[in-house]
DNA sequence: CGACTTTGACCCGCGC
DNA sequence: GCGCGGGTCAAAGTCG
């Protein structure tokens, strides 16, 4: 199974790999097509596999107000989940990738004027997380970081981002 | 009524 | 050892 420890997939910006090139191309096309209602002005997409240092400290920032102890913050081993950052040029922060996300937090980043939004997949058993952040330099660029892999079919019939994600998963195997 | 967003508080890791 | 920054949770509120 996902035995990809570290890099999930290598994305060559040199466009040497036909697979990578195809993927990015499809992504652009799909986005434009699927977002025909909202501005959808995606201009550029940059895929970047984020550092192997993804660790998931497993520290539940749980607000155990009343609990005096409860130090059982997931003694499990560091489950290194694959983290992928997508840089998309769009006017909207929320990209419709077909999955249903629930916002669970918002934090202001020091180096950015715009706050960072944290989303989590609402599907049961699917702990895929994603964080969206807008660049302070270019307010038209949105960086979406995905953490984890969806293990369930998509809800919406949109074949946009989901396609790419699926392909990525396939390539990573 | 259900699902989702908002917002403040809490916790942890790391740097100094 | 302390402080900062980042990440998460939970209660209340909002919307369809």
XYZ file of N, CA and C (backbone and C1' of nucleotides) in Angstrom:
743
model
N 0.783 -1.172 0.000
C 0.000 0.000 0.000
C 0.837 1.253 0.000
N 0.318 2.285 0.387
C 1.104 3.532 0.309
C 2.381 3.364 1.076
N 3.316 2.821 0.429
C 4.586 2.613 1.101
C 5.529 3.709 0.739
N 5.023 4.675 0.122
C 5.887 5.758 -0.331
C 6.379 6.565 0.828
N 7.489 6.176 1.317
C 8.019 6.947 2.435
C 8.815 8.106 1.881
N 8.373 9.273 2.177
C 9.120 10.424 1.668
C 8.454 11.008 0.451
N 9.028 10.813 -0.667
C 8.451 11.408 -1.856
C 7.376 10.524 -2.446
N 6.307 11.129 -2.713
C 5.216 10.348 -3.259
C 5.386 10.255 -4.759
N 5.645 11.351 -5.315
C 5.846 11.351 -6.750
C 6.778 12.496 -7.108
N 7.553 12.251 -8.111
C 8.482 13.302 -8.501
C 7.918 14.087 -9.670
N 7.835 15.322 -9.474
C 7.311 16.151 -10.537
C 8.429 16.909 -11.207
N 8.686 16.568 -12.433
C 9.771 17.236 -13.142
C 9.275 18.473 -13.859
N 9.781 19.575 -13.447
C 9.341 20.824 -14.069
C 9.926 20.950 -15.464
N 10.858 20.086 -15.754
C 11.490 20.155 -17.065
C 10.579 19.577 -18.135
N 9.454 19.138 -17.704
C 8.478 18.579 -18.629
C 9.086 17.423 -19.407
N 10.006 16.769 -18.793
C 10.627 15.640 -19.467
C 9.696 14.442 -19.413
N 9.029 14.332 -18.314
C 8.126 13.197 -18.166
C 6.786 13.508 -18.829
N 6.435 12.663 -19.713
C 5.185 12.889 -20.415
C 4.012 12.816 -19.441
N 4.165 11.978 -18.462
C 3.082 11.810 -17.493
C 2.837 13.118 -16.755
N 3.893 13.695 -16.276
C 3.751 14.935 -15.523
C 3.147 16.022 -16.398
N 3.657 16.097 -17.588
C 3.171 17.137 -18.491
C 1.679 16.944 -18.759
N 1.334 15.727 -18.988
C -0.064 15.435 -19.266
C -0.932 15.810 -18.081
N -0.417 15.491 -16.917
C -1.185 15.772 -15.720
C -1.462 17.258 -15.587
N -0.424 18.026 -15.684
C -0.609 19.459 -15.498
C -1.544 20.016 -16.568
N -1.408 19.518 -17.739
C -2.249 20.021 -18.817
C -3.710 19.725 -18.532
N -3.929 18.495 -18.101
C -5.295 18.094 -17.824
C -5.869 18.952 -16.713
N -5.055 19.227 -15.760
C -5.511 19.993 -14.627
C -6.024 21.361 -15.074
N -5.236 22.002 -15.877
C -5.628 23.323 -16.333
C -6.939 23.262 -17.101
N -6.991 22.328 -17.997
C -8.183 22.216 -18.820
C -9.405 21.929 -17.977
N -9.257 20.964 -17.107
C -10.377 20.572 -16.286
C -10.852 21.715 -15.424
N -9.928 22.419 -14.864
C -10.328 23.519 -14.002
C -11.127 24.550 -14.772
N -10.663 24.861 -15.904
C -11.351 25.869 -16.699
C -12.751 25.408 -17.063
N -12.833 24.160 -17.374
C -14.126 23.638 -17.783
C -15.105 23.545 -16.622
N -14.593 23.027 -15.524
C -15.500 22.809 -14.404
C -15.902 24.115 -13.722
N -15.050 25.054 -13.753
C -15.402 26.307 -13.092
C -15.879 27.350 -14.086
N -16.835 27.009 -14.792
C -17.305 27.949 -15.810
C -18.282 28.957 -15.217
N -18.626 28.744 -13.997
C -19.582 29.681 -13.412
C -18.881 30.785 -12.627
N -17.969 30.401 -11.775
C -17.296 31.418 -10.962
C -16.087 31.930 -11.720
N -15.722 32.969 -11.763
C -14.548 33.485 -12.433
C -13.566 32.444 -12.889
N -13.189 31.554 -12.133
C -12.258 30.508 -12.555
C -11.240 31.009 -13.518
N -10.364 31.709 -13.019
C -9.357 32.288 -13.894
C -8.005 31.678 -13.603
N -7.978 30.399 -13.483
C -6.716 29.743 -13.176
C -5.734 29.987 -14.308
N -4.636 30.457 -13.939
C -3.656 30.789 -14.962
C -2.447 29.877 -14.891
N -2.119 29.463 -13.725
C -0.904 28.680 -13.593
C -1.008 27.710 -12.429
N -0.386 26.598 -12.609
C -0.413 25.605 -11.537
C 0.970 25.043 -11.313
N 1.380 25.027 -10.106
C 2.698 24.495 -9.807
C 2.587 23.387 -8.779
N 3.007 22.232 -9.145
C 2.933 21.133 -8.205
C 4.281 20.957 -7.539
N 4.234 20.821 -6.291
C 5.491 20.683 -5.575
C 5.330 19.719 -4.418
N 6.129 18.721 -4.385
C 6.023 17.792 -3.258
C 6.754 18.394 -2.102
N 6.019 18.586 -1.052
C 6.596 19.213 0.105
C 7.433 18.285 0.927
N 8.596 18.725 1.188
C 9.510 18.111 2.067
C 9.134 16.850 2.724
N 10.134 16.063 2.847
C 9.965 14.770 3.498
C 9.885 14.937 4.977
N 9.946 16.107 5.419
C 9.942 16.309 6.874
C 8.515 16.355 7.411
N 7.613 15.949 6.600
C 6.239 15.945 7.101
C 6.218 14.903 8.169
N 5.858 15.241 9.317
C 5.936 14.304 10.413
C 4.626 14.027 11.078
N 3.819 14.997 11.177
C 2.595 14.809 11.923
C 2.939 14.500 13.349
N 3.306 15.469 14.036
C 3.696 15.348 15.442
C 2.669 14.617 16.263
N 1.552 14.441 15.729
C 0.517 13.699 16.423
C 0.195 14.335 17.750
N 0.395 15.571 17.863
C 0.086 16.212 19.094
C -1.272 16.806 19.001
N -2.230 16.263 19.633
C -3.582 16.739 19.565
C -3.661 17.988 20.286
N -3.779 19.045 19.662
C -3.898 20.304 20.361
C -5.179 20.342 21.072
N -5.628 19.242 21.421
C -6.924 19.137 22.096
C -7.093 20.089 23.244
N -8.217 20.676 23.347
C -8.452 21.609 24.441
C -9.049 20.845 25.590
N -8.206 20.198 26.314
C -8.737 19.416 27.413
C -8.912 20.308 28.617
N -9.854 21.131 28.564
C -10.074 22.077 29.649
C -10.241 21.385 30.988
N -11.178 20.508 31.057
C -11.428 19.866 32.342
C -10.480 18.710 32.610
N -10.065 18.076 31.563
C -9.200 16.919 31.762
C -7.910 17.364 32.428
N -7.599 16.754 33.489
C -6.372 17.150 34.157
C -5.180 16.466 33.549
N -5.321 15.314 33.082
C -4.197 14.604 32.510
C -4.387 14.315 31.039
N -4.881 13.195 30.773
C -5.084 12.859 29.370
C -3.869 13.187 28.534
N -2.828 12.517 28.800
C -1.636 12.746 27.988
C -1.589 11.748 26.846
N -2.667 11.110 26.620
C -2.684 10.120 25.551
C -2.802 10.781 24.200
N -1.969 11.693 23.909
C -2.062 12.339 22.617
C -1.450 11.479 21.568
N -2.124 10.431 21.200
C -1.712 9.613 20.096
C -0.287 9.126 20.248
N -0.056 8.140 21.047
C 1.285 7.563 21.201
C 1.711 6.830 19.942
N 0.873 6.841 18.992
C 1.224 6.124 17.764
C 2.488 6.683 17.138
N 3.098 5.867 16.358
C 4.315 6.304 15.706
C 4.027 7.417 14.745
N 5.015 8.140 14.428
C 4.845 9.260 13.508
C 4.365 8.773 12.160
N 3.145 8.986 11.875
C 2.612 8.544 10.591
C 2.917 9.612 9.555
N 3.944 9.401 8.846
C 4.324 10.404 7.851
C 3.346 10.382 6.697
N 2.527 11.380 6.635
C 1.592 11.444 5.523
C 2.186 12.271 4.395
N 1.899 11.901 3.181
C 2.401 12.648 2.038
C 1.789 14.038 1.996
N 2.597 15.025 1.828
C 2.107 16.392 1.780
C 2.427 16.980 0.423
N 1.473 17.572 -0.172
C 1.692 18.141 -1.500
C 1.140 19.554 -1.563
N 1.946 20.422 -2.083
C 1.523 21.814 -2.167
C 1.209 22.189 -3.605
N 0.085 22.807 -3.802
C -0.317 23.231 -5.136
C -0.412 24.742 -5.170
N 0.221 25.295 -6.111
C 0.167 26.745 -6.230
C -0.739 27.075 -7.418
N -1.838 27.640 -7.125
C -2.792 27.934 -8.184
C -3.124 29.414 -8.246
N -3.240 29.899 -9.417
C -3.597 31.309 -9.559
C -5.101 31.394 -9.710
N -5.728 31.841 -8.707
C -7.182 31.927 -8.739
C -7.672 33.045 -7.838
N -8.861 33.476 -8.086
C -9.422 34.545 -7.263
C -10.119 33.979 -6.035
N -10.318 32.689 -6.046
C -10.992 32.065 -4.909
C -10.037 31.181 -4.115
N -10.274 31.126 -2.858
C -9.427 30.294 -2.016
C -9.868 28.843 -2.092
N -11.154 28.664 -2.155
C -11.686 27.314 -2.143
C -11.829 26.767 -3.553
N -10.973 25.827 -3.880
C -11.042 25.219 -5.199
C -11.950 24.002 -5.119
N -12.874 23.931 -5.985
C -13.795 22.804 -5.969
C -13.141 21.568 -6.563
N -12.651 20.709 -5.725
C -11.988 19.505 -6.225
C -12.940 18.314 -6.215
N -14.163 18.547 -5.855
C -15.139 17.461 -5.868
C -15.395 16.856 -4.497
N -14.510 17.072 -3.591
C -14.691 16.504 -2.258
C -15.356 17.533 -1.349
N -15.911 17.031 -0.298
C -16.559 17.932 0.659
C -15.621 18.218 1.818
N -15.330 19.460 2.015
C -14.404 19.849 3.080
C -15.113 20.610 4.189
N -14.622 20.435 5.357
C -15.184 21.179 6.490
C -14.071 21.982 7.121
N -14.310 23.222 7.281
C -13.291 24.115 7.825
C -13.183 23.893 9.322
N -12.001 23.693 9.793
C -11.857 23.442 11.234
C -10.908 24.420 11.894
N -10.436 25.362 11.159
C -9.548 26.333 11.801
C -9.046 27.400 10.862
N -8.641 28.458 11.430
C -8.094 29.561 10.631
C -7.018 30.241 11.459
N -5.888 30.462 10.871
C -4.785 31.072 11.598
C -4.081 32.114 10.767
N -3.666 33.131 11.428
C -2.959 34.188 10.714
C -1.477 33.853 10.683
N -0.914 33.901 9.521
C 0.502 33.580 9.387
C 1.314 34.856 9.493
N 2.445 34.732 10.077
C 3.290 35.915 10.311
C 3.737 36.568 9.011
N 4.187 35.779 8.098
C 4.720 36.347 6.857
C 3.662 36.657 5.809
N 2.446 36.410 6.150
C 1.378 36.642 5.171
C 0.278 37.532 5.742
N -0.193 38.355 4.927
C -1.278 39.241 5.363
C -2.564 38.462 5.490
N -2.712 37.487 4.628
C -3.941 36.697 4.631
C -3.836 35.495 5.588
N -4.913 35.173 6.216
C -4.922 34.035 7.140
C -4.895 32.704 6.409
N -4.463 31.699 7.089
C -4.419 30.366 6.484
C -5.650 29.581 6.955
N -6.309 28.944 6.027
C -7.512 28.179 6.354
C -7.218 26.685 6.389
N -7.784 26.021 7.363
C -7.571 24.589 7.498
C -8.869 23.848 7.210
N -8.810 22.893 6.326
C -9.995 22.111 5.964
C -9.730 20.622 6.180
N -10.801 19.921 6.438
C -10.670 18.477 6.633
C -11.784 17.780 5.864
N -11.481 16.627 5.291
C -12.483 15.892 4.521
C -13.561 15.378 5.464
N -14.788 15.610 5.097
C -15.895 15.213 5.976
C -16.239 13.743 5.874
N -15.664 13.070 4.962
C -15.956 11.649 4.814
C -15.492 10.866 6.023
N -16.318 9.930 6.418
C -15.970 9.128 7.588
C -14.803 8.213 7.295
N -13.847 8.262 8.146
C -12.680 7.418 7.954
C -11.632 8.057 7.065
N -11.974 9.147 6.494
C -11.012 9.836 5.616
C -10.442 11.039 6.341
N -9.226 10.892 6.791
C -8.646 12.037 7.511
C -7.730 12.833 6.626
N -8.172 13.149 5.491
C -7.357 13.952 4.592
C -7.540 15.415 4.964
N -6.439 16.104 5.065
C -6.502 17.511 5.441
C -5.955 18.374 4.334
N -6.373 19.597 4.362
C -5.884 20.513 3.333
C -5.862 21.920 3.907
N -4.870 22.647 3.575
C -4.775 24.021 4.066
C -4.589 24.974 2.891
N -5.326 26.029 2.945
C -5.293 26.995 1.850
C -4.705 28.310 2.332
N -3.792 28.814 1.568
C -3.143 30.056 1.957
C -2.911 30.934 0.737
N -3.102 32.174 0.930
C -2.907 33.120 -0.180
C -1.591 33.852 0.008
N -0.893 34.045 -1.056
C 0.393 34.726 -0.971
C 0.212 36.216 -0.752
N 1.024 36.734 0.111
C 0.924 38.154 0.400
C 1.477 38.982 -0.753
N 2.395 38.394 -1.451
C 2.984 39.100 -2.597
C 1.997 39.178 -3.760
N 1.401 38.048 -4.030
C 0.418 37.986 -5.114
C -0.909 37.518 -4.571
N -1.789 38.420 -4.379
C -3.076 38.029 -3.815
C -3.863 37.190 -4.806
N -3.346 37.035 -5.979
C -4.053 36.230 -6.975
C -3.582 34.795 -6.974
N -2.597 34.513 -6.159
C -2.075 33.155 -6.092
C -2.495 32.473 -4.797
N -3.019 31.310 -4.920
C -3.464 30.554 -3.748
C -2.680 29.258 -3.635
N -2.149 29.005 -2.486
C -1.389 27.776 -2.271
C -2.225 26.790 -1.474
N -2.488 25.677 -2.063
C -3.285 24.645 -1.393
C -2.398 23.456 -1.062
N -2.340 23.099 0.177
C -1.509 21.973 0.591
C -2.378 20.809 1.023
N -2.223 19.701 0.362
C -2.995 18.509 0.677
C -2.171 17.572 1.541
N -2.810 16.996 2.517
C -2.112 16.063 3.400
C -2.922 14.777 3.495
N -2.370 13.704 2.985
C -3.093 12.438 3.012
C -3.700 12.110 1.662
N -4.284 10.960 1.593
C -4.884 10.519 0.333
C -6.316 10.056 0.572
N -7.180 10.457 -0.284
C -8.582 10.042 -0.166
C -8.718 8.549 -0.460
N -9.429 7.885 0.386
C -9.614 6.440 0.182
C -11.076 6.133 -0.123
N -11.730 7.096 -0.703
C -13.149 6.890 -1.019
C -13.466 7.601 -2.324
N -14.505 7.183 -2.973
C -14.896 7.808 -4.236
C -15.371 9.232 -4.029
N -15.274 9.971 -5.053
C -15.683 11.365 -4.984
C -17.201 11.462 -4.949
N -17.681 12.521 -4.369
C -19.138 12.662 -4.286
C -19.705 13.303 -5.545
N -19.164 14.404 -5.848
C -19.650 15.116 -7.021
C -19.158 14.461 -8.304
N -19.870 14.706 -9.329
C -19.514 14.090 -10.597
C -18.506 14.939 -11.361
N -17.926 15.840 -10.674
C -16.960 16.708 -11.334
C -15.654 15.958 -11.553
N -15.177 16.023 -12.710
C -13.938 15.326 -12.990
C -12.826 16.326 -13.185
N -12.603 17.097 -12.209
C -11.550 18.090 -12.353
C -10.320 17.705 -11.552
N -10.205 18.266 -10.392
C -9.023 18.037 -9.583
C -8.929 16.570 -9.160
N -10.059 16.012 -8.918
C -10.078 14.625 -8.466
C -9.308 13.738 -9.424
N -9.441 14.032 -10.675
C -8.750 13.246 -11.682
C -7.252 13.319 -11.457
N -6.825 14.503 -11.248
C -5.388 14.693 -11.048
C -4.932 13.975 -9.795
N -5.692 14.148 -8.748
C -5.312 13.493 -7.497
C -5.249 11.984 -7.692
N -6.217 11.467 -8.369
C -6.247 10.029 -8.614
C -5.009 9.604 -9.390
N -4.699 10.384 -10.371
C -3.533 10.045 -11.182
C -2.282 10.088 -10.330
N -2.241 11.092 -9.487
C -1.077 11.219 -8.623
C -0.936 9.983 -7.753
N -2.048 9.553 -7.234
C -2.015 8.378 -6.373
C -1.510 7.172 -7.152
N -1.996 7.054 -8.359
C -1.584 5.932 -9.183
C -0.096 6.001 -9.468
N 0.358 7.166 -9.773
C 1.777 7.312 -10.082
C 2.637 7.009 -8.853
N 2.117 7.384 -7.728
C 2.909 7.201 -6.516
C 3.041 5.734 -6.125
N 2.147 4.924 -6.604
C 2.208 3.524 -6.205
C 3.320 2.793 -6.897
P -36.313 19.777 15.655
O -35.371 19.568 14.361
C -35.839 18.674 13.332
C -34.729 18.479 12.312
C -33.375 18.164 12.961
O -32.812 17.042 12.283
C -33.166 20.031 11.506
P -31.578 16.288 12.927
O -30.474 16.594 11.799
C -30.806 16.347 10.435
C -29.778 17.022 9.525
C -28.333 16.742 9.945
O -27.601 16.268 8.817
C -28.712 19.099 9.764
P -26.132 15.746 9.022
O -25.321 16.965 8.370
C -25.691 17.428 7.082
C -24.944 18.705 6.743
C -23.445 18.622 7.033
O -22.713 19.111 5.916
C -24.390 20.504 8.125
P -21.122 19.053 5.950
O -20.781 20.606 6.178
C -21.403 21.585 5.351
C -21.167 22.973 5.921
C -19.695 23.264 6.242
O -19.285 24.453 5.591
C -21.086 23.833 8.072
P -17.804 24.973 5.722
O -17.991 26.268 6.643
C -18.954 27.240 6.265
C -18.972 28.387 7.270
C -17.603 28.996 7.533
O -17.723 30.410 7.507
C -18.575 28.254 9.572
P -16.436 31.329 7.653
O -16.472 31.761 9.194
C -17.673 32.275 9.739
C -17.529 32.469 11.235
C -16.179 33.064 11.650
O -16.397 34.275 12.337
C -16.735 31.166 12.980
P -15.234 35.312 12.551
O -14.767 34.992 14.055
C -15.747 34.753 15.047
C -15.115 34.140 16.287
C -13.674 34.621 16.533
O -13.575 35.152 17.820
C -13.817 32.247 16.688
P -12.243 35.937 18.252
O -11.901 35.203 19.633
C -12.944 34.872 20.520
C -12.532 33.732 21.454
C -11.163 33.936 22.110
O -11.275 33.662 23.502
C -11.202 31.862 20.923
P -9.998 33.842 24.422
O -9.597 32.307 24.674
C -10.609 31.378 25.029
C -10.050 29.951 25.082
C -8.724 29.843 25.844
O -8.776 28.722 26.724
C -8.490 28.963 23.642
P -7.625 28.474 27.738
O -6.899 27.234 27.047
C -7.641 26.055 26.734
C -6.794 25.095 25.912
C -5.404 24.854 26.516
O -5.230 23.462 26.739
C -5.264 25.367 24.191
P -4.011 22.952 27.589
O -3.089 22.380 26.435
C -3.633 21.450 25.493
C -2.606 21.143 24.412
C -1.188 20.965 24.962
O -0.661 19.719 24.525
C -1.217 22.551 23.183
P 0.682 19.171 25.109
O 1.620 19.307 23.830
C 1.138 18.884 22.557
C 2.136 19.269 21.470
C 3.586 19.062 21.895
O 4.286 18.377 20.872
C 3.235 21.317 21.188
P 5.744 17.830 21.141
O 6.561 18.679 20.045
C 6.034 18.799 18.735
C 6.892 19.742 17.904
C 8.384 19.574 18.151
O 9.071 19.644 16.903
C 7.708 21.797 18.738
P 10.598 19.440 16.842
O 11.088 20.957 16.730
C 10.461 21.830 15.809
C 11.014 23.242 15.958
C 12.526 23.297 16.157
O 13.086 24.247 15.255
C 11.418 24.501 17.885
P 14.618 24.426 15.104
O 14.809 25.954 15.588
C 13.899 26.945 15.122
C 14.156 28.277 15.824
C 15.630 28.624 15.988
O 15.812 30.015 15.737
C 14.603 28.458 18.125
P 17.263 30.634 15.772
O 17.267 31.335 17.208
C 16.236 32.270 17.546
C 16.432 32.759 18.977
C 17.874 33.113 19.311
O 17.950 34.364 19.992
C 17.032 31.556 20.886
P 14.579 23.707 32.714
O 14.725 25.209 32.163
C 15.019 26.261 33.096
C 14.480 27.575 32.561
C 12.970 27.602 32.387
O 12.486 28.883 32.747
C 13.990 27.873 30.248
P 10.949 29.209 32.689
O 10.909 30.080 31.342
C 11.812 31.190 31.217
C 11.535 31.939 29.902
C 10.051 32.184 29.622
O 9.865 33.528 29.226
C 11.051 30.992 27.808
P 8.410 34.098 28.938
O 8.422 34.156 27.340
C 9.531 34.774 26.684
C 9.379 34.646 25.169
C 7.983 34.978 24.661
O 8.081 35.835 23.531
C 8.599 32.779 23.982
P 6.759 36.348 22.809
O 6.834 35.495 21.458
C 8.063 35.472 20.732
C 7.941 34.559 19.521
C 6.666 34.779 18.707
O 6.996 34.907 17.343
C 6.863 32.488 19.346
P 5.916 35.354 16.285
O 5.599 33.964 15.561
C 6.678 33.153 15.108
C 6.177 31.787 14.680
C 4.905 31.836 13.835
O 5.101 31.090 12.639
C 4.608 30.371 15.697
P 3.948 30.997 11.569
O 3.368 29.534 11.847
C 4.272 28.447 11.963
C 3.563 27.198 12.440
C 2.280 26.883 11.661
O 2.307 25.513 11.278
C 1.844 26.926 13.991
P 1.170 24.985 10.310
O 0.230 24.176 11.321
C 0.770 23.065 12.023
C -0.266 22.453 12.955
C -1.626 22.181 12.300
O -2.017 20.847 12.591
C -1.908 23.439 14.281
P -3.387 20.301 12.030
O -4.312 20.350 13.329
C -3.873 19.679 14.502
C -4.907 19.820 15.622
C -6.342 19.509 15.191
O -6.883 18.523 16.052
C -6.229 21.594 16.329
P -8.324 17.933 15.759
O -9.134 18.539 16.989
C -8.563 18.480 18.298
C -9.438 19.244 19.284
C -10.929 18.980 19.112
O -11.493 18.599 20.353
C -10.480 21.337 19.050
P -12.897 17.885 20.433
O -13.771 18.929 21.265
C -13.144 19.887 22.098
C -14.067 21.084 22.309
C -15.552 20.764 22.107
O -16.318 21.370 23.130
C -14.906 22.514 20.645
P -17.858 21.021 23.278
O -18.492 22.501 23.247
C -17.982 23.501 24.127
C -18.564 24.863 23.767
C -20.087 24.865 23.598
O -20.644 26.017 24.215
C -19.033 25.523 21.550
P -22.220 26.240 24.197
O -22.348 27.376 23.071
C -21.458 28.492 23.109
C -21.632 29.342 21.854
C -23.089 29.593 21.471
O -23.294 30.969 21.210
C -21.908 28.670 19.637
P -24.751 31.498 20.794
O -24.562 31.733 19.226
C -23.414 32.445 18.754
C -23.365 32.442 17.227
C -24.705 32.762 16.572
O -24.519 33.753 15.566
C -23.860 30.701 15.747
P -25.776 34.334 14.782
O -25.616 33.597 13.368
C -24.330 33.580 12.735
C -24.414 32.847 11.403
C -25.671 33.163 10.606
O -25.310 33.494 9.276
C -25.418 30.813 10.862
P -26.415 34.086 8.281
O -26.650 32.813 7.336
C -25.518 32.142 6.773
C -25.954 30.881 6.052
C -27.213 31.078 5.205
O -27.001 30.577 3.899
C -27.461 29.218 6.677
P -28.082 30.867 2.763
O -28.604 29.385 2.441
C -27.660 28.339 2.222
C -28.366 27.004 2.094
C -29.635 27.062 1.238
O -29.711 25.903 0.399
C -30.172 26.288 3.425
